[in-house]
Amino acid sequence: MTRWRPLPDSLPREARHLVEQLRRLKDRTDLSLAELARRTAYSKSSWQRYLSGAKQPPRGAVEALCRVAGADQARLLALWDLAAPVWPYGSVVAVAPEVVPEGAVSAAPGLEYRRWRTAALAAFAVIVLLVAGVLWAWPSRGG
């Protein structure tokens, strides 16, 4: 059984519970991180980050670990669904509490980035469609 380092205090309760369950599942397999990496599509360093709580594991990583361990995916994916919205964006670091005026609603961590990313992807899609339309309508010189 692996001796795990304590999880960061800044990790939300839901995320902490998911990582603890993933650690138990990994320990149950008796695989090293290198062996786990060979059996899944995720590198050893990625597994280190996921199991230390430094980075949110992708849903596919949770599914892959369940497959390797022969465990029921439904339970861990439900935990992943609970942890995903509260997982801190980027690496887990201790931050000063945000001062929110009384009555205001604080956005979920990473929500602003997700909105920006969605807007950027939508803008890119529009540009691609416009360029494709111009190229299609452009008269060819073959005659």
PDB file of N, CA, C and O in Angstrom, residues 134-143:
ATOM      1  N   VAL A 134     -16.556  32.499 -47.929  1.00  0.00           N
ATOM      2  CA  VAL A 134     -15.892  33.372 -48.897  1.00  0.00           C
ATOM      3  C   VAL A 134     -15.156  32.540 -49.935  1.00  0.00           C
ATOM      4  O   VAL A 134     -15.231  32.818 -51.139  1.00  0.00           O
ATOM      5  N   LEU A 135     -14.449  31.519 -49.494  1.00  0.00           N
ATOM      6  CA  LEU A 135     -13.718  30.668 -50.435  1.00  0.00           C
ATOM      7  C   LEU A 135     -14.661  29.920 -51.375  1.00  0.00           C
ATOM      8  O   LEU A 135     -14.357  29.726 -52.553  1.00  0.00           O
ATOM      9  N   TRP A 136     -15.809  29.514 -50.903  1.00  0.00           N
ATOM     10  CA  TRP A 136     -16.768  28.799 -51.718  1.00  0.00           C
ATOM     11  C   TRP A 136     -17.381  29.728 -52.773  1.00  0.00           C
ATOM     12  O   TRP A 136     -17.591  29.350 -53.916  1.00  0.00           O
ATOM     13  N   ALA A 137     -17.657  30.973 -52.364  1.00  0.00           N
ATOM     14  CA  ALA A 137     -18.300  31.922 -53.267  1.00  0.00           C
ATOM     15  C   ALA A 137     -17.319  32.597 -54.206  1.00  0.00           C
ATOM     16  O   ALA A 137     -17.723  33.206 -55.194  1.00  0.00           O
ATOM     17  N   TRP A 138     -16.058  32.523 -53.931  1.00  0.00           N
ATOM     18  CA  TRP A 138     -15.037  33.166 -54.757  1.00  0.00           C
ATOM     19  C   TRP A 138     -15.059  32.583 -56.163  1.00  0.00           C
ATOM     20  O   TRP A 138     -15.001  31.357 -56.327  1.00  0.00           O
ATOM     21  N   PRO A 139     -15.115  33.432 -57.192  1.00  0.00           N
ATOM     22  CA  PRO A 139     -15.166  32.878 -58.554  1.00  0.00           C
ATOM     23  C   PRO A 139     -13.829  32.224 -58.927  1.00  0.00           C
ATOM     24  O   PRO A 139     -12.776  32.757 -58.631  1.00  0.00           O
ATOM     25  N   SER A 140     -13.910  31.077 -59.551  1.00  0.00           N
ATOM     26  CA  SER A 140     -12.682  30.404 -59.978  1.00  0.00           C
ATOM     27  C   SER A 140     -12.268  30.947 -61.337  1.00  0.00           C
ATOM     28  O   SER A 140     -13.087  31.420 -62.115  1.00  0.00           O
ATOM     29  N   ARG A 141     -10.997  30.858 -61.644  1.00  0.00           N
ATOM     30  CA  ARG A 141     -10.464  31.399 -62.897  1.00  0.00           C
ATOM     31  C   ARG A 141     -10.428  30.349 -64.017  1.00  0.00           C
ATOM     32  O   ARG A 141      -9.874  30.588 -65.057  1.00  0.00           O
ATOM     33  N   GLY A 142     -10.945  29.193 -63.749  1.00  0.00           N
ATOM     34  CA  GLY A 142     -10.967  28.165 -64.798  1.00  0.00           C
ATOM     35  C   GLY A 142     -12.018  28.520 -65.842  1.00  0.00           C
ATOM     36  O   GLY A 142     -13.112  28.949 -65.538  1.00  0.00           O
ATOM     37  N   GLY A 143     -11.693  28.435 -67.080  1.00  0.00           N
ATOM     38  CA  GLY A 143     -12.683  28.898 -67.991  1.00  0.00           C
ATOM     39  C   GLY A 143     -12.746  28.192 -69.233  1.00  0.00           C
ATOM     40  O   GLY A 143     -13.234  27.812 -70.079  1.00  0.00           O
TER      41      GLY A 143
END
